[in-house]
CSV table of C-alpha atoms in Angstrom, one decimal:
chain,number,residue,atom,x,y,z
A,1,UNK,CA,104.5,107.9,96.9
A,2,UNK,CA,101.4,108.5,95.2
A,3,UNK,CA,101.4,106.1,92.1
A,4,UNK,CA,102.2,102.5,92.8
A,5,UNK,CA,101.1,99.5,91.1
A,6,UNK,CA,101.6,95.8,92.0
A,7,UNK,CA,101.9,93.1,89.6
A,8,UNK,CA,101.0,89.3,90.4
A,9,UNK,CA,101.6,86.3,88.0
A,10,UNK,CA,100.4,83.5,90.6
A,11,UNK,CA,97.3,82.9,92.6
A,12,UNK,CA,98.9,83.1,95.6
A,13,UNK,CA,100.3,86.7,94.3
A,14,UNK,CA,96.8,88.0,93.6
A,15,UNK,CA,96.0,86.9,97.3
A,16,UNK,CA,99.1,88.9,98.7
A,17,UNK,CA,98.0,91.8,96.2
A,18,UNK,CA,94.5,91.7,98.1
A,19,UNK,CA,96.4,91.9,101.5
A,20,UNK,CA,98.7,94.8,100.2
A,21,UNK,CA,95.3,96.8,99.3
A,22,UNK,CA,94.2,96.5,102.6
A,23,UNK,CA,97.1,98.6,103.9
A,24,UNK,CA,97.8,100.7,100.6
A,25,UNK,CA,94.2,101.1,99.4
A,26,UNK,CA,95.4,103.7,96.8
A,27,UNK,CA,97.7,100.9,94.8
A,28,UNK,CA,96.3,99.3,92.1
A,29,UNK,CA,96.6,95.6,91.5
A,30,UNK,CA,97.2,93.8,88.3
A,31,UNK,CA,97.1,90.3,87.4
A,32,UNK,CA,96.4,87.8,84.2
A,33,UNK,CA,93.0,87.4,83.1
A,34,UNK,CA,93.5,83.8,83.4
A,35,UNK,CA,92.6,83.9,87.0
A,36,UNK,CA,90.1,86.4,86.9
A,37,UNK,CA,86.9,86.2,89.5
A,38,UNK,CA,84.5,88.4,90.7
A,39,UNK,CA,87.0,90.2,92.9
A,40,UNK,CA,86.6,94.0,91.6
A,41,UNK,CA,89.8,95.2,93.3
A,42,UNK,CA,92.0,93.3,90.7
A,43,UNK,CA,92.7,94.9,87.3
A,44,UNK,CA,92.7,91.8,85.1
A,45,UNK,CA,95.1,91.9,81.8
A,46,UNK,CA,94.9,90.1,78.7
A,47,UNK,CA,98.3,91.0,77.3
A,48,UNK,CA,101.7,88.9,77.8
A,49,UNK,CA,103.2,89.9,81.3
A,50,UNK,CA,106.4,90.8,79.4
A,51,UNK,CA,104.3,93.9,77.6
A,52,UNK,CA,102.5,94.6,81.3
A,53,UNK,CA,105.5,95.1,83.1
A,54,UNK,CA,107.2,97.5,81.1
A,55,UNK,CA,103.6,99.6,80.8
A,56,UNK,CA,103.7,99.7,84.6
A,57,UNK,CA,107.3,100.2,84.9
A,58,UNK,CA,107.2,103.3,82.9
A,59,UNK,CA,104.0,104.7,84.3
A,60,UNK,CA,104.2,104.3,88.0
A,61,UNK,CA,106.4,105.6,90.7
A,62,UNK,CA,106.8,102.6,92.3
A,63,UNK,CA,106.4,98.8,91.1
A,64,UNK,CA,105.5,96.0,93.6
A,65,UNK,CA,106.2,92.7,92.0
A,66,UNK,CA,104.8,89.5,93.6
A,67,UNK,CA,107.1,87.0,91.8
A,68,UNK,CA,110.8,85.9,91.5
A,69,UNK,CA,113.9,88.6,91.8
A,70,UNK,CA,115.5,86.8,88.7
A,71,UNK,CA,112.3,87.1,86.5
A,72,UNK,CA,111.8,90.5,87.5
A,73,UNK,CA,115.4,91.6,86.7
A,74,UNK,CA,115.1,90.1,83.3
A,75,UNK,CA,112.0,91.8,82.4
A,76,UNK,CA,112.9,95.2,83.4
A,77,UNK,CA,116.7,95.0,82.6
A,78,UNK,CA,116.0,96.3,79.0
A,79,UNK,CA,114.1,99.3,80.0
A,80,UNK,CA,116.4,100.9,82.9
A,81,UNK,CA,117.6,104.5,82.2
A,82,UNK,CA,119.2,105.8,85.5
A,83,UNK,CA,118.6,106.3,89.3
A,84,UNK,CA,116.8,109.6,88.7
A,85,UNK,CA,114.1,108.5,86.4
A,86,UNK,CA,113.7,105.0,86.9
A,87,UNK,CA,110.9,104.1,89.3
A,88,UNK,CA,111.1,102.3,92.6
A,89,UNK,CA,111.0,98.5,92.3
A,90,UNK,CA,110.2,96.3,95.0
A,91,UNK,CA,110.0,92.3,95.2
A,92,UNK,CA,107.9,90.4,97.6
A,93,UNK,CA,108.1,86.4,97.5
A,94,UNK,CA,105.3,84.0,97.3
A,95,UNK,CA,105.4,83.3,100.8
A,96,UNK,CA,105.5,86.7,102.1
A,97,UNK,CA,109.1,86.3,103.8
A,98,UNK,CA,111.1,89.0,102.4
A,99,UNK,CA,110.4,92.4,101.1
A,100,UNK,CA,113.3,93.2,98.5
A,101,UNK,CA,114.2,96.7,97.6
A,102,UNK,CA,115.6,96.0,94.1
A,103,UNK,CA,115.9,99.3,92.1
A,104,UNK,CA,116.0,103.2,92.9
A,105,UNK,CA,116.4,102.5,96.7
A,106,UNK,CA,117.4,106.0,97.5
A,107,UNK,CA,116.4,108.6,95.3
A,108,UNK,CA,113.3,106.7,94.0
A,109,UNK,CA,112.2,105.8,97.5
A,110,UNK,CA,112.4,101.8,97.3
A,111,UNK,CA,114.2,101.6,100.3
A,112,UNK,CA,111.8,103.5,102.6
A,113,UNK,CA,108.7,101.9,100.9
A,114,UNK,CA,110.3,98.3,101.4
A,115,UNK,CA,110.6,99.0,105.3
A,116,UNK,CA,107.2,100.3,105.2
A,117,UNK,CA,105.7,97.2,103.5
A,118,UNK,CA,107.7,94.9,105.4
A,119,UNK,CA,106.6,96.4,108.8
A,120,UNK,CA,102.8,96.2,107.5
A,121,UNK,CA,102.9,92.5,106.4
A,122,UNK,CA,105.4,91.2,109.0
A,123,UNK,CA,108.0,90.3,106.6
A,124,UNK,CA,112.0,90.8,106.5
A,125,UNK,CA,112.9,94.0,104.8
A,126,UNK,CA,116.2,93.1,102.4
A,127,UNK,CA,118.0,96.3,101.6
A,128,UNK,CA,121.7,96.4,100.1
A,129,UNK,CA,122.6,99.5,99.7
A,130,UNK,CA,126.1,100.4,101.3
A,131,UNK,CA,124.8,103.6,103.2
A,132,UNK,CA,122.0,101.7,104.8
A,133,UNK,CA,123.9,98.5,105.7
A,134,UNK,CA,126.6,100.8,107.2
A,135,UNK,CA,124.1,102.9,108.9
A,136,UNK,CA,125.6,106.0,107.7
A,137,UNK,CA,124.5,109.2,105.8
A,138,UNK,CA,123.1,108.5,102.1
A,139,UNK,CA,124.9,111.5,100.5
A,140,UNK,CA,122.4,111.5,97.8
A,141,UNK,CA,119.4,112.1,100.3
A,142,UNK,CA,120.9,114.9,102.4
A,143,UNK,CA,118.4,117.6,102.6
A,144,UNK,CA,115.9,115.9,100.1
A,145,UNK,CA,113.0,116.6,102.4
A,146,UNK,CA,113.7,120.4,102.5
A,147,UNK,CA,114.0,120.7,98.6
A,148,UNK,CA,117.9,121.2,98.5
A,149,UNK,CA,119.3,120.6,95.3
A,150,UNK,CA,122.7,119.3,94.3
A,151,UNK,CA,125.1,121.3,92.4
A,152,UNK,CA,126.8,118.6,90.3
A,153,UNK,CA,125.5,115.2,90.4
A,154,UNK,CA,128.9,113.7,89.1
A,155,UNK,CA,130.7,114.1,92.5
A,156,UNK,CA,127.9,112.0,94.4
A,157,UNK,CA,129.2,108.5,93.9
A,158,UNK,CA,133.0,109.6,94.8
A,159,UNK,CA,131.8,111.2,98.1
A,160,UNK,CA,129.7,108.5,99.0
A,161,UNK,CA,132.6,106.1,98.5
A,162,UNK,CA,134.2,108.0,101.1
A,163,UNK,CA,131.4,108.0,103.3
A,164,UNK,CA,130.6,104.0,103.4
A,165,UNK,CA,134.4,103.4,103.8
A,166,UNK,CA,134.3,105.5,106.8
A,167,UNK,CA,136.8,108.1,105.5
A,168,UNK,CA,137.2,111.7,106.7
A,169,UNK,CA,134.3,113.9,105.5
A,170,UNK,CA,134.2,117.6,106.4
A,171,UNK,CA,131.0,119.3,106.4
A,172,UNK,CA,130.1,123.2,106.3
A,173,UNK,CA,126.7,124.6,106.4
A,174,UNK,CA,125.7,128.3,106.3
A,175,UNK,CA,122.1,128.0,105.3
A,176,UNK,CA,119.3,125.8,105.3
A,177,UNK,CA,117.5,123.9,108.0
A,178,UNK,CA,120.2,122.0,110.5
A,179,UNK,CA,118.2,119.3,111.3
A,180,UNK,CA,119.0,117.2,108.0
A,181,UNK,CA,120.8,114.3,110.6
A,182,UNK,CA,120.2,113.0,113.9
A,183,UNK,CA,123.5,112.1,114.9
A,184,UNK,CA,126.5,112.2,112.7
A,185,UNK,CA,129.0,109.3,112.0
A,186,UNK,CA,132.5,109.6,113.6
A,187,UNK,CA,134.3,110.2,110.3
A,188,UNK,CA,132.2,113.6,109.8
A,189,UNK,CA,133.8,116.8,111.0
A,190,UNK,CA,131.4,119.9,111.3
A,191,UNK,CA,133.6,123.1,110.2
A,192,UNK,CA,132.7,126.7,111.0
A,193,UNK,CA,134.1,128.4,107.7
A,194,UNK,CA,135.4,127.3,104.4
A,195,UNK,CA,138.9,128.1,105.9
A,196,UNK,CA,138.5,125.2,108.3
A,197,UNK,CA,137.0,122.7,105.4
A,198,UNK,CA,139.8,123.3,103.1
A,199,UNK,CA,142.4,122.7,105.8
A,200,UNK,CA,140.7,119.5,107.3
A,201,UNK,CA,142.7,116.9,105.5
A,202,UNK,CA,139.6,115.4,104.2
A,203,UNK,CA,139.1,112.8,101.6
A,204,UNK,CA,135.3,114.4,100.8
A,205,UNK,CA,133.5,117.5,101.3
A,206,UNK,CA,129.7,118.2,102.1
A,207,UNK,CA,129.2,121.9,101.5
A,208,UNK,CA,125.3,123.2,102.3
A,209,UNK,CA,125.3,126.8,101.1
A,210,UNK,CA,123.5,129.4,98.5
A,211,UNK,CA,127.0,131.2,97.8
A,212,UNK,CA,129.1,130.4,94.7
A,213,UNK,CA,132.1,128.2,95.5
A,214,UNK,CA,135.3,128.0,94.0
A,215,UNK,CA,138.6,125.6,94.5
A,216,UNK,CA,139.9,122.5,93.5
A,217,UNK,CA,138.3,120.6,96.6
A,218,UNK,CA,135.1,120.8,94.8
A,219,UNK,CA,136.0,117.9,92.8
A,220,UNK,CA,135.9,115.8,96.1
A,221,UNK,CA,132.6,117.9,97.3
A,222,UNK,CA,128.9,117.5,96.9
A,223,UNK,CA,127.3,121.1,97.0
A,224,UNK,CA,123.9,121.4,98.2
A,225,UNK,CA,121.6,124.0,97.2
A,226,UNK,CA,118.9,124.9,99.9
A,227,UNK,CA,115.8,126.9,98.4
A,228,UNK,CA,117.0,130.2,100.8
A,229,UNK,CA,116.9,133.0,98.3
A,230,UNK,CA,113.9,134.9,97.5
A,231,UNK,CA,114.3,137.6,94.5
A,232,UNK,CA,112.1,140.5,94.7
A,233,UNK,CA,111.2,142.6,91.4
A,234,UNK,CA,110.1,145.5,90.8
A,235,UNK,CA,108.9,146.2,87.0
A,236,UNK,CA,106.9,147.4,84.4
A,237,UNK,CA,104.0,146.1,82.3
A,238,UNK,CA,106.4,145.7,79.3
A,239,UNK,CA,109.3,144.4,81.2
A,240,UNK,CA,110.7,141.5,79.1
A,241,UNK,CA,112.0,138.1,80.1
A,242,UNK,CA,115.4,138.9,78.9
A,243,UNK,CA,115.9,142.1,80.9
A,244,UNK,CA,114.6,140.4,84.2
A,245,UNK,CA,116.8,137.6,83.3
A,246,UNK,CA,120.0,139.7,82.7
A,247,UNK,CA,119.2,141.5,86.0
A,248,UNK,CA,118.9,138.4,88.1
A,249,UNK,CA,122.3,137.3,86.5
A,250,UNK,CA,124.1,140.0,87.3
A,251,UNK,CA,122.9,140.4,91.0
A,252,UNK,CA,123.6,136.5,91.3
A,253,UNK,CA,127.3,137.1,89.9
A,254,UNK,CA,128.0,140.5,91.8
A,255,UNK,CA,127.0,138.9,95.2
A,256,UNK,CA,128.4,135.5,94.6
A,257,UNK,CA,125.3,133.6,94.9
A,258,UNK,CA,123.8,130.4,93.3
A,259,UNK,CA,120.8,130.6,90.9
A,260,UNK,CA,120.0,127.0,92.2
A,261,UNK,CA,119.1,128.3,95.6
A,262,UNK,CA,116.4,130.6,94.3
A,263,UNK,CA,113.4,129.6,96.0
A,264,UNK,CA,110.8,132.3,94.5
A,265,UNK,CA,110.6,135.1,92.4
A,266,UNK,CA,108.4,137.9,94.2
A,267,UNK,CA,106.8,141.1,92.7
A,268,UNK,CA,103.7,143.2,93.4
A,269,UNK,CA,100.1,142.1,92.4
A,270,UNK,CA,99.3,144.0,89.3
A,271,UNK,CA,95.8,144.2,87.6
A,272,UNK,CA,97.1,141.8,84.7
A,273,UNK,CA,100.4,139.7,85.5
A,274,UNK,CA,103.6,140.8,83.7
A,275,UNK,CA,104.1,138.4,80.8
A,276,UNK,CA,108.0,138.7,81.0
A,277,UNK,CA,107.7,137.8,84.7
A,278,UNK,CA,105.7,134.9,84.0
A,279,UNK,CA,107.8,133.5,81.2
A,280,UNK,CA,110.8,134.0,83.4
A,281,UNK,CA,109.5,132.0,85.8
A,282,UNK,CA,108.7,129.1,83.6
A,283,UNK,CA,112.1,129.3,81.8
A,284,UNK,CA,114.2,129.1,85.0
A,285,UNK,CA,111.3,126.5,86.5
A,286,UNK,CA,110.9,128.8,89.6
A,287,UNK,CA,107.6,129.8,91.3
A,288,UNK,CA,106.4,133.4,91.1
A,289,UNK,CA,104.6,135.1,94.1
A,290,UNK,CA,102.5,138.0,93.8
A,291,UNK,CA,101.9,140.3,97.0
A,292,UNK,CA,99.6,143.3,97.1
A,293,UNK,CA,100.6,146.8,97.6
A,294,UNK,CA,98.7,147.1,100.9
A,295,UNK,CA,100.8,144.1,102.4
A,296,UNK,CA,104.1,145.4,100.7
A,297,UNK,CA,103.3,148.9,102.3
A,298,UNK,CA,103.8,147.7,105.7
A,299,UNK,CA,107.1,146.4,105.2
A,300,UNK,CA,110.2,148.7,106.5
A,301,UNK,CA,113.0,149.0,103.7
A,302,UNK,CA,116.4,150.7,103.5
A,303,UNK,CA,115.4,152.2,100.0
A,304,UNK,CA,111.7,153.6,99.9
A,305,UNK,CA,111.1,155.7,96.8
A,306,UNK,CA,108.3,158.4,96.7
A,307,UNK,CA,108.6,157.8,92.7
A,308,UNK,CA,107.6,154.0,93.3
A,309,UNK,CA,105.1,155.0,95.7
A,310,UNK,CA,103.2,157.5,93.2
A,311,UNK,CA,102.9,154.6,90.8
A,312,UNK,CA,102.4,151.6,92.8
A,313,UNK,CA,100.9,152.9,96.0
A,314,UNK,CA,103.8,151.5,98.0
A,315,UNK,CA,107.3,153.0,98.6
A,316,UNK,CA,109.0,149.8,97.9
A,317,UNK,CA,108.6,147.0,95.4
A,318,UNK,CA,111.4,144.7,95.3
A,319,UNK,CA,112.8,145.0,98.6
A,320,UNK,CA,109.9,144.9,100.4
A,321,UNK,CA,108.5,141.5,98.5
A,322,UNK,CA,111.7,140.0,98.9
A,323,UNK,CA,111.7,140.4,102.5
A,324,UNK,CA,108.0,139.8,103.1
A,325,UNK,CA,108.2,136.4,101.0
A,326,UNK,CA,111.0,134.9,102.7
A,327,UNK,CA,110.1,136.2,106.3
A,328,UNK,CA,114.0,136.7,106.4
A,329,UNK,CA,116.7,139.1,106.1
A,330,UNK,CA,117.5,141.4,102.7
A,331,UNK,CA,120.9,140.5,101.6
A,332,UNK,CA,120.9,142.6,98.4
A,333,UNK,CA,119.7,145.9,98.5
A,334,UNK,CA,117.6,147.2,95.3
A,335,UNK,CA,119.7,146.8,92.2
A,336,UNK,CA,118.4,149.5,89.6
A,337,UNK,CA,118.4,148.5,86.0
A,338,UNK,CA,116.7,151.6,84.1
A,339,UNK,CA,114.3,152.2,82.6
A,340,UNK,CA,111.9,149.4,83.9
A,341,UNK,CA,113.6,147.0,86.5
A,342,UNK,CA,114.8,146.9,90.1
A,343,UNK,CA,116.1,143.9,91.9
A,344,UNK,CA,116.5,143.0,95.8
A,345,UNK,CA,117.3,139.5,97.2
A,346,UNK,CA,116.4,138.2,100.7
A,347,UNK,CA,117.5,135.1,102.5
A,348,UNK,CA,115.3,133.0,104.3
A,349,UNK,CA,116.5,131.9,107.8
A,350,UNK,CA,115.7,128.6,109.1
């Protein structure tokens, strides 16, 4: 967590803030101007604390408050939005007995930071989220460190309840890093395929895949989308954003793949970047990677073209780019969209 502020409103709180900076030197410590001394480590403020805490709440990834839990709750309550956008909020008491995770424990990182602070200052961490208390899997954090995305956030609460209540949950994974867990709880069953998953008579399901999935069981499922797909694109200087989008959508639908698993759009490095590719990357919020013709020419592909070689200096763009960037296996061979677009897709293998 990069941007964290500490708010102290007592003299003792100021001292605790100084102590925290010894362990976390990038953190900023704020305290009322009435306590001001020559200490340059503190940022002294003159506005009311009710205003200052709102400013810090809105402009930080984490907020550590060195005063009572009740006061903190009253001050931040009117400004809460949701767990995906609210910062991590942590409270430390005036005697440094407890470090309490108050808000955004999982997604916001408050639980993890609480543990870290408590260890540094020799205090007791207080964490109340059910998954942590029961030492089971936090459904909303599965694969987070690998960049996995959740298909539909609305099912997370339901499956999380199944998890903490020790109800049977089936798991199927066909892509992505398999080291997302150290030891699975006893209520989890690993399935080899979808049929086994569907017939497992489970209360909830975790699915880790880049394939499109259908079925009534999805209402009881959390589907994770690892960034496993690399879309190679051959194009002309005038190929438009709309043309590229139509081509990608066609391939995703035809081959039953999820756009949420696209890791990169990849193409040949031209003298000038194609505006249509720049635009579609921004629209889809997917990074674009460029590979030189010299590198592409070294990649063996199933569908090389003399025509492409005469124009680009390499016999393959879309297939070679997808394979090169993914370091994986081509799963969609070159699809042609005349007159100015080809698309191929490769899957990264972890």
